mmCIF file of C-alpha atoms in Angstrom:
data_model
loop_
_atom_site.group_PDB
_atom_site.id
_atom_site.type_symbol
_atom_site.label_atom_id
_atom_site.label_comp_id
_atom_site.label_asym_id
_atom_site.label_seq_id
_atom_site.Cartn_x
_atom_site.Cartn_y
_atom_site.Cartn_z
ATOM 1 C CA MET A 1 -50.661 -41.281 25.061
ATOM 2 C CA ILE A 2 -54.509 -39.884 24.627
ATOM 3 C CA ALA A 3 -54.478 -39.316 20.938
ATOM 4 C CA GLU A 4 -58.258 -38.033 21.067
ATOM 5 C CA ALA A 5 -61.046 -37.601 23.629
ATOM 6 C CA ARG A 6 -64.709 -36.736 23.876
ATOM 7 C CA LYS A 7 -67.013 -36.392 26.971
ATOM 8 C CA LEU A 8 -70.820 -37.332 26.098
ATOM 9 C CA ASP A 9 -73.812 -35.978 27.822
ATOM 10 C CA PHE A 10 -76.706 -38.513 27.398
ATOM 11 C CA LYS A 11 -79.395 -40.088 29.478
ATOM 12 C CA THR A 12 -80.692 -43.742 28.776
ATOM 13 C CA LYS A 13 -81.868 -46.693 30.662
ATOM 14 C CA ILE A 14 -81.022 -50.521 30.068
ATOM 15 C CA GLY A 15 -83.427 -52.527 32.193
ATOM 16 C CA ASP A 16 -83.012 -50.871 35.612
ATOM 17 C CA ILE A 17 -79.575 -49.439 34.880
ATOM 18 C CA GLU A 18 -79.735 -45.855 34.335
ATOM 19 C CA LEU A 19 -76.730 -44.038 32.220
ATOM 20 C CA LYS A 20 -75.712 -40.715 32.639
ATOM 21 C CA GLY A 21 -73.188 -40.040 30.150
ATOM 22 C CA GLY A 22 -69.739 -41.376 29.179
ATOM 23 C CA ALA A 23 -66.758 -40.752 27.458
ATOM 24 C CA VAL A 24 -64.635 -42.031 24.355
ATOM 25 C CA TYR A 25 -60.911 -41.965 24.355
ATOM 26 C CA ARG A 26 -58.567 -43.131 21.427
ATOM 27 C CA LEU A 27 -55.098 -44.333 23.064
ATOM 28 C CA ARG A 28 -51.669 -44.815 21.179
ATOM 29 C CA ILE A 29 -49.121 -46.535 23.008
ATOM 30 C CA PRO A 30 -45.801 -47.892 21.748
ATOM 31 C CA LEU A 31 -45.571 -51.639 21.620
ATOM 32 C CA ARG A 32 -42.288 -53.340 23.089
ATOM 33 C CA GLU A 33 -41.131 -54.260 19.561
ATOM 34 C CA THR A 34 -42.574 -54.450 15.836
ATOM 35 C CA PHE A 35 -45.249 -56.982 15.823
ATOM 36 C CA ALA A 36 -45.129 -58.379 12.297
ATOM 37 C CA ILE A 37 -47.913 -60.759 10.583
ATOM 38 C CA SER A 38 -48.607 -61.617 6.897
ATOM 39 C CA LEU A 39 -51.015 -58.595 6.743
ATOM 40 C CA GLY A 40 -48.597 -56.073 7.796
ATOM 41 C CA LYS A 41 -46.606 -54.552 10.867
ATOM 42 C CA GLN A 42 -47.803 -52.919 13.931
ATOM 43 C CA ASP A 43 -45.565 -50.647 16.211
ATOM 44 C CA TYR A 44 -48.451 -49.078 18.167
ATOM 45 C CA TYR A 45 -51.273 -50.306 20.364
ATOM 46 C CA GLU A 46 -54.222 -48.075 18.911
ATOM 47 C CA GLY A 47 -57.202 -48.855 21.016
ATOM 48 C CA THR A 48 -60.730 -46.997 21.582
ATOM 49 C CA VAL A 49 -61.698 -47.146 25.199
ATOM 50 C CA VAL A 50 -65.418 -46.368 26.129
ATOM 51 C CA GLU A 51 -66.603 -45.173 29.563
ATOM 52 C CA LEU A 52 -70.313 -45.337 30.593
ATOM 53 C CA TYR A 53 -71.259 -43.911 33.811
ATOM 54 C CA SER A 54 -74.230 -44.791 36.332
ATOM 55 C CA GLU A 55 -75.002 -42.903 39.541
ATOM 56 C CA SER A 56 -72.003 -44.777 41.285
ATOM 57 C CA TYR A 57 -70.082 -46.627 38.790
ATOM 58 C CA ILE A 58 -67.793 -46.617 35.434
ATOM 59 C CA GLY A 59 -68.011 -49.230 32.844
ATOM 60 C CA TYR A 60 -65.038 -49.638 30.806
ATOM 61 C CA GLY A 61 -64.934 -51.097 27.230
ATOM 62 C CA GLU A 62 -62.257 -51.526 24.498
ATOM 63 C CA GLY A 63 -62.157 -51.825 20.785
ATOM 64 C CA ALA A 64 -58.723 -52.423 19.138
ATOM 65 C CA THR A 65 -58.042 -53.822 15.620
ATOM 66 C CA ILE A 66 -56.153 -53.396 12.405
ATOM 67 C CA GLU A 67 -57.909 -52.284 9.136
ATOM 68 C CA GLN A 68 -56.890 -55.327 7.119
ATOM 69 C CA ILE A 69 -59.194 -57.446 9.572
ATOM 70 C CA THR A 70 -62.080 -55.448 10.164
ATOM 71 C CA GLY A 71 -61.897 -52.527 8.000
ATOM 72 C CA GLU A 72 -61.592 -49.825 10.504
ATOM 73 C CA THR A 73 -59.048 -47.407 11.292
ATOM 74 C CA PRO A 74 -58.496 -46.088 14.940
ATOM 75 C CA GLU A 75 -60.006 -42.719 13.984
ATOM 76 C CA VAL A 76 -63.112 -44.497 12.401
ATOM 77 C CA VAL A 77 -63.573 -46.414 15.459
ATOM 78 C CA PHE A 78 -63.553 -43.547 17.688
ATOM 79 C CA ASP A 79 -65.962 -41.707 15.542
ATOM 80 C CA ASN A 80 -68.230 -44.604 15.366
ATOM 81 C CA ALA A 81 -68.396 -44.992 19.122
ATOM 82 C CA VAL A 82 -69.120 -41.238 19.632
ATOM 83 C CA HIS A 83 -71.933 -41.477 16.908
ATOM 84 C CA ILE A 84 -73.700 -44.648 18.539
ATOM 85 C CA LEU A 85 -73.602 -43.307 21.931
ATOM 86 C CA SER A 86 -74.936 -39.912 20.901
ATOM 87 C CA SER A 87 -77.690 -41.632 19.431
ATOM 88 C CA ILE A 88 -78.901 -43.296 22.398
ATOM 89 C CA ASN A 89 -79.955 -40.333 24.476
ATOM 90 C CA GLY A 90 -83.328 -40.258 25.573
ATOM 91 C CA GLU A 91 -84.063 -43.912 24.544
ATOM 92 C CA PHE A 92 -85.211 -46.610 26.826
ATOM 93 C CA PHE A 93 -84.176 -50.489 26.386
ATOM 94 C CA ASP A 94 -85.787 -52.953 28.391
ATOM 95 C CA SER A 95 -83.130 -55.298 28.271
ATOM 96 C CA VAL A 96 -79.177 -55.797 27.144
ATOM 97 C CA GLU A 97 -80.592 -57.843 24.281
ATOM 98 C CA SER A 98 -82.728 -54.893 22.936
ATOM 99 C CA PHE A 99 -79.874 -52.570 23.682
ATOM 100 C CA SER A 100 -77.365 -54.767 21.570
ATOM 101 C CA ASP A 101 -79.862 -55.030 18.893
ATOM 102 C CA TYR A 102 -80.108 -51.187 18.701
ATOM 103 C CA VAL A 103 -76.385 -50.730 18.492
ATOM 104 C CA ASN A 104 -75.924 -53.705 15.970
ATOM 105 C CA LYS A 105 -78.389 -51.869 13.828
ATOM 106 C CA SER A 106 -77.171 -48.440 14.139
ATOM 107 C CA MET A 107 -74.658 -48.981 11.352
ATOM 108 C CA TYR A 108 -73.817 -51.748 9.061
ATOM 109 C CA GLY A 109 -70.467 -53.673 10.028
ATOM 110 C CA ASN A 110 -67.884 -51.563 12.118
ATOM 111 C CA PRO A 111 -67.828 -54.248 15.037
ATOM 112 C CA VAL A 112 -65.202 -52.702 16.864
ATOM 113 C CA ALA A 113 -66.904 -49.645 18.326
ATOM 114 C CA LYS A 114 -69.767 -51.760 19.296
ATOM 115 C CA ASN A 115 -67.344 -54.184 20.959
ATOM 116 C CA ALA A 116 -66.276 -51.291 23.218
ATOM 117 C CA ILE A 117 -69.659 -50.308 23.955
ATOM 118 C CA ASP A 118 -70.833 -53.812 24.679
ATOM 119 C CA ILE A 119 -67.792 -54.559 27.005
ATOM 120 C CA ALA A 120 -68.520 -51.456 28.879
ATOM 121 C CA VAL A 121 -72.110 -52.157 29.420
ATOM 122 C CA HIS A 122 -71.208 -55.652 30.614
ATOM 123 C CA ASP A 123 -68.367 -54.169 33.033
ATOM 124 C CA LEU A 124 -71.054 -51.593 34.440
ATOM 125 C CA MET A 125 -73.737 -54.212 35.084
ATOM 126 C CA GLY A 126 -71.139 -56.511 36.687
ATOM 127 C CA LYS A 127 -70.367 -53.752 38.929
ATOM 128 C CA ILE A 128 -73.925 -52.658 39.746
ATOM 129 C CA TYR A 129 -75.091 -56.207 40.468
ATOM 130 C CA ARG A 130 -71.822 -57.015 42.221
ATOM 131 C CA ILE A 131 -70.932 -60.093 40.247
ATOM 132 C CA PRO A 132 -67.982 -60.883 37.928
ATOM 133 C CA VAL A 133 -68.721 -60.739 34.326
ATOM 134 C CA VAL A 134 -67.689 -64.362 33.807
ATOM 135 C CA LYS A 135 -70.378 -65.531 36.376
ATOM 136 C CA MET A 136 -72.891 -63.247 34.710
ATOM 137 C CA LEU A 137 -72.328 -65.336 31.643
ATOM 138 C CA GLY A 138 -72.703 -68.598 33.461
ATOM 139 C CA GLY A 139 -68.882 -69.414 33.487
ATOM 140 C CA SER A 140 -66.301 -70.290 35.884
ATOM 141 C CA MET A 141 -63.078 -68.711 37.358
ATOM 142 C CA ARG A 142 -60.849 -71.392 36.236
ATOM 143 C CA GLU A 143 -57.416 -70.656 34.711
ATOM 144 C CA ARG A 144 -56.620 -71.230 31.117
ATOM 145 C CA PRO A 145 -53.644 -71.837 29.099
ATOM 146 C CA THR A 146 -53.069 -69.119 26.520
ATOM 147 C CA SER A 147 -50.763 -69.528 23.311
ATOM 148 C CA MET A 148 -47.861 -66.761 23.139
ATOM 149 C CA THR A 149 -47.097 -65.545 19.665
ATOM 150 C CA ILE A 150 -43.718 -65.787 17.671
ATOM 151 C CA PRO A 151 -44.073 -62.908 15.050
ATOM 152 C CA ILE A 152 -42.778 -63.101 11.513
ATOM 153 C CA ASP A 153 -39.255 -62.468 12.060
ATOM 154 C CA SER A 154 -35.810 -64.196 11.472
ATOM 155 C CA ILE A 155 -34.893 -67.674 12.755
ATOM 156 C CA GLU A 156 -32.637 -66.403 15.281
ATOM 157 C CA ASN A 157 -35.000 -63.857 16.684
ATOM 158 C CA ASN A 158 -37.649 -66.455 16.767
ATOM 159 C CA ILE A 159 -35.620 -68.873 18.606
ATOM 160 C CA ARG A 160 -34.288 -66.105 20.935
ATOM 161 C CA LEU A 161 -38.023 -65.341 21.883
ATOM 162 C CA LEU A 162 -38.830 -69.148 22.437
ATOM 163 C CA SER A 163 -36.289 -69.383 24.709
ATOM 164 C CA GLU A 164 -37.602 -66.494 26.782
ATOM 165 C CA TYR A 165 -41.119 -68.168 26.475
ATOM 166 C CA LYS A 166 -39.405 -71.341 27.794
ATOM 167 C CA LYS A 167 -38.291 -69.450 30.681
ATOM 168 C CA GLN A 168 -41.867 -68.155 31.321
ATOM 169 C CA ASN A 169 -43.350 -71.785 31.296
ATOM 170 C CA ILE A 170 -45.185 -71.342 28.047
ATOM 171 C CA LYS A 171 -46.821 -74.441 26.961
ATOM 172 C CA VAL A 172 -48.432 -73.478 23.545
ATOM 173 C CA ILE A 173 -46.708 -71.482 20.662
ATOM 174 C CA LYS A 174 -48.411 -69.738 18.027
ATOM 175 C CA ILE A 175 -46.059 -69.176 14.902
ATOM 176 C CA LYS A 176 -47.135 -66.224 12.628
ATOM 177 C CA VAL A 177 -46.361 -67.196 9.030
ATOM 178 C CA GLY A 178 -47.662 -66.206 5.599
ATOM 179 C CA LYS A 179 -45.404 -63.850 4.002
ATOM 180 C CA ASP A 180 -42.555 -66.162 2.769
ATOM 181 C CA PRO A 181 -43.340 -69.927 2.407
ATOM 182 C CA LYS A 182 -39.581 -71.005 2.105
ATOM 183 C CA LEU A 183 -38.556 -69.002 5.224
ATOM 184 C CA ASP A 184 -41.902 -70.044 7.003
ATOM 185 C CA ALA A 185 -40.960 -73.551 6.593
ATOM 186 C CA GLU A 186 -37.370 -72.987 7.802
ATOM 187 C CA ARG A 187 -39.005 -71.166 10.865
ATOM 188 C CA ILE A 188 -41.361 -73.811 11.416
ATOM 189 C CA ILE A 189 -38.855 -76.484 11.261
ATOM 190 C CA ALA A 190 -36.565 -74.569 13.690
ATOM 191 C CA ILE A 191 -39.020 -73.714 16.169
ATOM 192 C CA SER A 192 -40.520 -77.274 16.375
ATOM 193 C CA GLU A 193 -37.045 -78.765 16.892
ATOM 194 C CA ASN A 194 -36.410 -76.696 19.727
ATOM 195 C CA LEU A 195 -39.741 -76.990 21.610
ATOM 196 C CA ASP A 196 -39.669 -78.889 25.046
ATOM 197 C CA LYS A 197 -41.688 -82.219 25.128
ATOM 198 C CA ASP A 198 -44.345 -80.777 27.107
ATOM 199 C CA GLN A 199 -44.745 -77.661 24.637
ATOM 200 C CA SER A 200 -47.260 -77.794 21.699
ATOM 201 C CA PHE A 201 -47.556 -75.280 18.789
ATOM 202 C CA TYR A 202 -49.503 -74.221 15.701
ATOM 203 C CA ALA A 203 -49.145 -71.901 12.843
ATOM 204 C CA ASP A 204 -51.400 -68.756 11.847
ATOM 205 C CA ALA A 205 -50.911 -67.439 8.364
ATOM 206 C CA ASN A 206 -53.567 -64.817 8.528
ATOM 207 C CA GLN A 207 -54.769 -65.599 5.036
ATOM 208 C CA GLY A 208 -51.364 -65.330 3.530
ATOM 209 C CA TYR A 209 -50.865 -68.250 1.329
ATOM 210 C CA ASN A 210 -52.486 -69.670 -2.308
ATOM 211 C CA LEU A 211 -53.519 -73.177 -2.155
ATOM 212 C CA LYS A 212 -50.287 -74.718 -3.338
ATOM 213 C CA ASP A 213 -48.293 -73.385 -0.730
ATOM 214 C CA ALA A 214 -50.600 -73.812 1.994
ATOM 215 C CA ILE A 215 -50.827 -77.660 0.967
ATOM 216 C CA LYS A 216 -46.959 -77.516 1.353
ATOM 217 C CA ILE A 217 -47.066 -75.805 4.859
ATOM 218 C CA GLY A 218 -49.890 -77.897 5.946
ATOM 219 C CA ASN A 219 -48.332 -81.091 5.376
ATOM 220 C CA LEU A 220 -45.269 -79.819 7.068
ATOM 221 C CA LEU A 221 -47.387 -78.846 10.073
ATOM 222 C CA TYR A 222 -48.979 -82.062 10.101
ATOM 223 C CA GLU A 223 -45.538 -83.918 9.985
ATOM 224 C CA ARG A 224 -44.396 -81.855 12.851
ATOM 225 C CA GLY A 225 -47.194 -82.696 15.145
ATOM 226 C CA ALA A 226 -48.884 -79.127 14.919
ATOM 227 C CA LEU A 227 -52.195 -78.737 16.848
ATOM 228 C CA PHE A 228 -53.857 -77.213 13.676
ATOM 229 C CA PHE A 229 -53.267 -74.425 10.787
ATOM 230 C CA GLU A 230 -54.956 -71.114 11.372
ATOM 231 C CA GLN A 231 -56.481 -69.203 8.535
ATOM 232 C CA PRO A 232 -54.171 -70.458 5.630
ATOM 233 C CA MET A 233 -55.989 -68.586 2.758
ATOM 234 C CA ASP A 234 -58.407 -66.016 1.894
ATOM 235 C CA ARG A 235 -61.154 -65.414 4.363
ATOM 236 C CA HIS A 236 -63.852 -65.971 1.500
ATOM 237 C CA ASP A 237 -62.393 -68.887 -0.220
ATOM 238 C CA LEU A 238 -64.178 -71.641 1.542
ATOM 239 C CA ALA A 239 -63.852 -73.992 -1.342
ATOM 240 C CA ARG A 240 -60.229 -74.138 -1.452
ATOM 241 C CA LEU A 241 -60.050 -74.194 2.333
ATOM 242 C CA ARG A 242 -62.253 -77.468 1.904
ATOM 243 C CA GLU A 243 -59.956 -78.726 -0.500
ATOM 244 C CA LEU A 244 -56.833 -77.978 1.706
ATOM 245 C CA ARG A 245 -58.599 -79.909 4.438
ATOM 246 C CA GLN A 246 -58.985 -83.002 2.241
ATOM 247 C CA LYS A 247 -55.384 -82.951 0.873
ATOM 248 C CA THR A 248 -53.456 -82.454 4.393
ATOM 249 C CA GLY A 249 -53.944 -84.159 7.769
ATOM 250 C CA ILE A 250 -53.593 -80.905 9.616
ATOM 251 C CA PRO A 251 -56.974 -79.470 11.163
ATOM 252 C CA ILE A 252 -57.744 -75.966 9.852
ATOM 253 C CA ALA A 253 -58.925 -73.513 12.185
ATOM 254 C CA LEU A 254 -60.722 -70.241 10.573
ATOM 255 C CA ASP A 255 -60.482 -66.878 12.097
ATOM 256 C CA GLU A 256 -60.829 -63.997 9.787
ATOM 257 C CA SER A 257 -63.719 -66.139 7.955
ATOM 258 C CA ILE A 258 -65.866 -66.128 11.376
ATOM 259 C CA ASN A 259 -67.769 -63.072 12.441
ATOM 260 C CA SER A 260 -70.978 -64.120 13.223
ATOM 261 C CA PRO A 261 -73.284 -67.102 13.860
ATOM 262 C CA PHE A 262 -74.109 -67.316 10.151
ATOM 263 C CA ASP A 263 -70.193 -67.648 9.345
ATOM 264 C CA VAL A 264 -70.005 -70.444 11.599
ATOM 265 C CA ILE A 265 -72.952 -72.324 9.669
ATOM 266 C CA ASN A 266 -71.555 -71.382 6.314
ATOM 267 C CA ALA A 267 -67.934 -72.888 7.507
ATOM 268 C CA ILE A 268 -69.743 -76.217 8.517
ATOM 269 C CA ILE A 269 -71.861 -76.602 5.361
ATOM 270 C CA SER A 270 -68.805 -75.696 3.118
ATOM 271 C CA GLU A 271 -66.709 -78.278 5.140
ATOM 272 C CA SER A 272 -63.969 -75.888 5.320
ATOM 273 C CA ALA A 273 -63.206 -75.632 9.239
ATOM 274 C CA ASP A 274 -62.348 -77.995 12.078
ATOM 275 C CA ILE A 275 -62.153 -75.315 14.512
ATOM 276 C CA VAL A 276 -63.444 -71.645 14.616
ATOM 277 C CA ASN A 277 -61.701 -68.701 16.230
ATOM 278 C CA VAL A 278 -64.036 -66.086 17.600
ATOM 279 C CA LYS A 279 -62.851 -62.824 18.810
ATOM 280 C CA LEU A 280 -65.019 -60.017 20.455
ATOM 281 C CA THR A 281 -63.497 -57.455 18.194
ATOM 282 C CA LYS A 282 -64.800 -59.105 14.997
ATOM 283 C CA SER A 283 -68.036 -60.169 16.628
ATOM 284 C CA GLY A 284 -69.023 -56.678 17.905
ATOM 285 C CA GLY A 285 -68.843 -57.624 21.707
ATOM 286 C CA ILE A 286 -69.492 -60.007 24.435
ATOM 287 C CA ARG A 287 -73.004 -60.987 23.549
ATOM 288 C CA ASN A 288 -72.469 -61.491 19.898
ATOM 289 C CA ALA A 289 -69.345 -63.530 20.445
ATOM 290 C CA PHE A 290 -71.300 -65.788 23.012
ATOM 291 C CA LYS A 291 -73.965 -66.396 20.187
ATOM 292 C CA THR A 292 -71.244 -67.399 17.467
ATOM 293 C CA LEU A 293 -69.735 -69.893 20.047
ATOM 294 C CA VAL A 294 -72.987 -71.222 21.131
ATOM 295 C CA THR A 295 -73.601 -71.731 17.376
ATOM 296 C CA ALA A 296 -70.348 -73.807 16.967
ATOM 297 C CA GLN A 297 -71.117 -75.554 20.162
ATOM 298 C CA ALA A 298 -74.651 -76.742 18.608
ATOM 299 C CA TYR A 299 -72.853 -77.977 15.705
ATOM 300 C CA GLY A 300 -70.139 -80.016 17.878
ATOM 301 C CA ILE A 301 -67.199 -77.650 16.518
ATOM 302 C CA ASP A 302 -64.402 -76.861 18.908
ATOM 303 C CA ALA A 303 -63.472 -73.178 19.254
ATOM 304 C CA MET A 304 -60.653 -70.785 20.154
ATOM 305 C CA VAL A 305 -61.211 -67.418 21.756
ATOM 306 C CA GLY A 306 -58.616 -65.178 20.352
ATOM 307 C CA CYS A 307 -57.738 -61.477 20.658
ATOM 308 C CA MET A 308 -56.024 -58.369 18.820
ATOM 309 C CA VAL A 309 -53.222 -56.400 20.172
ATOM 310 C CA GLU A 310 -55.358 -55.087 23.114
ATOM 311 C CA SER A 311 -55.190 -54.308 26.957
ATOM 312 C CA LYS A 312 -56.071 -56.437 30.016
ATOM 313 C CA LEU A 313 -59.519 -54.709 29.515
ATOM 314 C CA GLY A 314 -60.178 -56.649 26.253
ATOM 315 C CA ILE A 315 -58.377 -59.642 27.476
ATOM 316 C CA ALA A 316 -60.505 -60.064 30.610
ATOM 317 C CA ALA A 317 -63.770 -59.662 28.323
ATOM 318 C CA SER A 318 -62.339 -62.432 26.105
ATOM 319 C CA LEU A 319 -61.454 -64.698 29.011
ATOM 320 C CA ALA A 320 -64.972 -64.249 30.506
ATOM 321 C CA VAL A 321 -66.522 -65.554 27.412
ATOM 322 C CA ALA A 322 -63.850 -68.558 26.837
ATOM 323 C CA ASN A 323 -64.669 -69.556 30.430
ATOM 324 C CA SER A 324 -68.448 -69.552 29.733
ATOM 325 C CA LEU A 325 -68.802 -72.355 27.015
ATOM 326 C CA LYS A 326 -67.522 -75.912 27.089
ATOM 327 C CA ASN A 327 -66.615 -76.020 23.308
ATOM 328 C CA VAL A 328 -63.693 -73.292 23.687
ATOM 329 C CA LYS A 329 -60.826 -75.740 23.629
ATOM 330 C CA TYR A 330 -58.195 -73.015 23.062
ATOM 331 C CA THR A 331 -57.546 -69.490 24.054
ATOM 332 C CA ASP A 332 -54.861 -67.074 22.289
ATOM 333 C CA LEU A 333 -55.123 -64.125 24.613
ATOM 334 C CA ASP A 334 -51.619 -62.945 24.880
ATOM 335 C CA GLY A 335 -52.220 -59.266 23.315
ATOM 336 C CA PHE A 336 -51.664 -57.169 26.196
ATOM 337 C CA THR A 337 -47.914 -58.674 26.600
ATOM 338 C CA PHE A 338 -46.853 -56.638 23.525
ATOM 339 C CA ILE A 339 -47.766 -53.269 24.931
ATOM 340 C CA SER A 340 -45.194 -51.141 26.544
ATOM 341 C CA LYS A 341 -47.319 -49.452 29.056
ATOM 342 C CA GLN A 342 -50.541 -50.945 30.169
ATOM 343 C CA PRO A 343 -53.438 -48.452 29.980
ATOM 344 C CA PHE A 344 -55.501 -51.008 32.553
ATOM 345 C CA GLU A 345 -54.281 -53.236 35.246
ATOM 346 C CA GLY A 346 -56.065 -56.082 36.927
ATOM 347 C CA GLY A 347 -58.799 -58.125 35.072
ATOM 348 C CA ILE A 348 -56.854 -61.350 34.726
ATOM 349 C CA ILE A 349 -53.785 -63.025 36.459
ATOM 350 C CA HIS A 350 -51.288 -63.754 34.019
ATOM 351 C CA GLU A 351 -48.333 -66.408 35.202
ATOM 352 C CA ASN A 352 -46.780 -69.444 33.685
ATOM 353 C CA GLY A 353 -48.690 -69.366 30.447
ATOM 354 C CA THR A 354 -52.022 -69.237 31.782
ATOM 355 C CA ASN A 355 -54.841 -66.681 32.326
ATOM 356 C CA ARG A 356 -57.249 -66.542 35.066
ATOM 357 C CA PRO A 357 -60.062 -64.099 35.888
ATOM 358 C CA LEU A 358 -59.964 -61.826 38.988
ATOM 359 C CA ASP A 359 -62.696 -62.795 41.075
ATOM 360 C CA GLU A 360 -64.034 -59.364 41.622
ATOM 361 C CA TYR A 361 -67.059 -57.227 40.163
ATOM 362 C CA GLY A 362 -67.554 -56.621 36.652
ATOM 363 C CA LEU A 363 -64.160 -57.082 34.314
ATOM 364 C CA ALA A 364 -62.066 -56.052 37.617
ATOM 365 C CA VAL A 365 -59.904 -53.716 35.821
ATOM 366 C CA ARG A 366 -58.657 -50.271 36.956
ATOM 367 C CA LYS A 367 -57.027 -47.258 34.855
ATOM 368 C CA VAL A 368 -53.602 -46.778 35.114
ATOM 369 C CA GLU A 369 -53.763 -42.895 34.902
ATOM 370 C CA GLU A 370 -50.043 -42.254 34.477
ATOM 371 C CA ASN A 371 -49.916 -44.406 31.378
ATOM 372 C CA TRP A 372 -52.774 -42.386 29.440
ATOM 373 C CA LYS A 373 -50.580 -39.137 29.554
#
């Protein structure tokens, strides 16, 4: 399952933490079944894992994405992580903030490798200081409901998956749409008609619609009692997203449009969003995602913390951030459930449609070595 690996020999300090080398791995693991959204199909989890070494501990970090969202292929993420870590040899950083600033400025964009490095630093800090990452961020160990995803597929297969989610006591359903408006409408009606009374749902188009189709689907979602409509149109088309808000009653959540605090401010000024979806992968790590969420909180905007198809390592990091800010109303942290073999275990306890952090040091994950072979 290891597609590529590189050991790195470097020495640096972040505050009183001394790093003594690390490693970067690119993993490729089959999914349980094809995962389809409007941007394309995915058959494999392809993640870059960073290890950072201190005298006594290893910090783990993960970056996983699809190129249609961040513009990076798995090979590019791997190479970027190697490049950034190779450049820090002999450097001294007086704080995590100064280290984060260095990583952010090391290259334009490319947030996924930065995310893997940032998560690894936080995991290592938690282990050294003997504290869970969520408590380092000022958060709690509370459990949170997570939405579970119904990909783009036939109505029959969607209803079959919904039945499985009911057996698992899943309370929040995310419907992937944005490919075929007519079929999407039929799928939304069928799924909403088959929900239990205590279940709620929303739809995520991943930028798939034009304004005309987004209005039709938005009105349908409003009639069907959906929580919100996520990223209906192109990430840059804030003017039409504002128009969509004005012409439908459904709240609009922006995902691909939101990568930084600036994007939150831009969405608020343009009146194009009711909710923002912040992902560590898009933000470049825990620290930057936290800043983006704080910006939304300062403006009184509710937020969701989401994920890519990633392992329990990335999910644990995302949950730590979600549990640290009061404006995070929703979480969509089900990405690990699609992976056929878990590269990491621990990190979270997932049951009855909820995720809860493990009350252990760092991010509390362990490598499942046999699934790396």
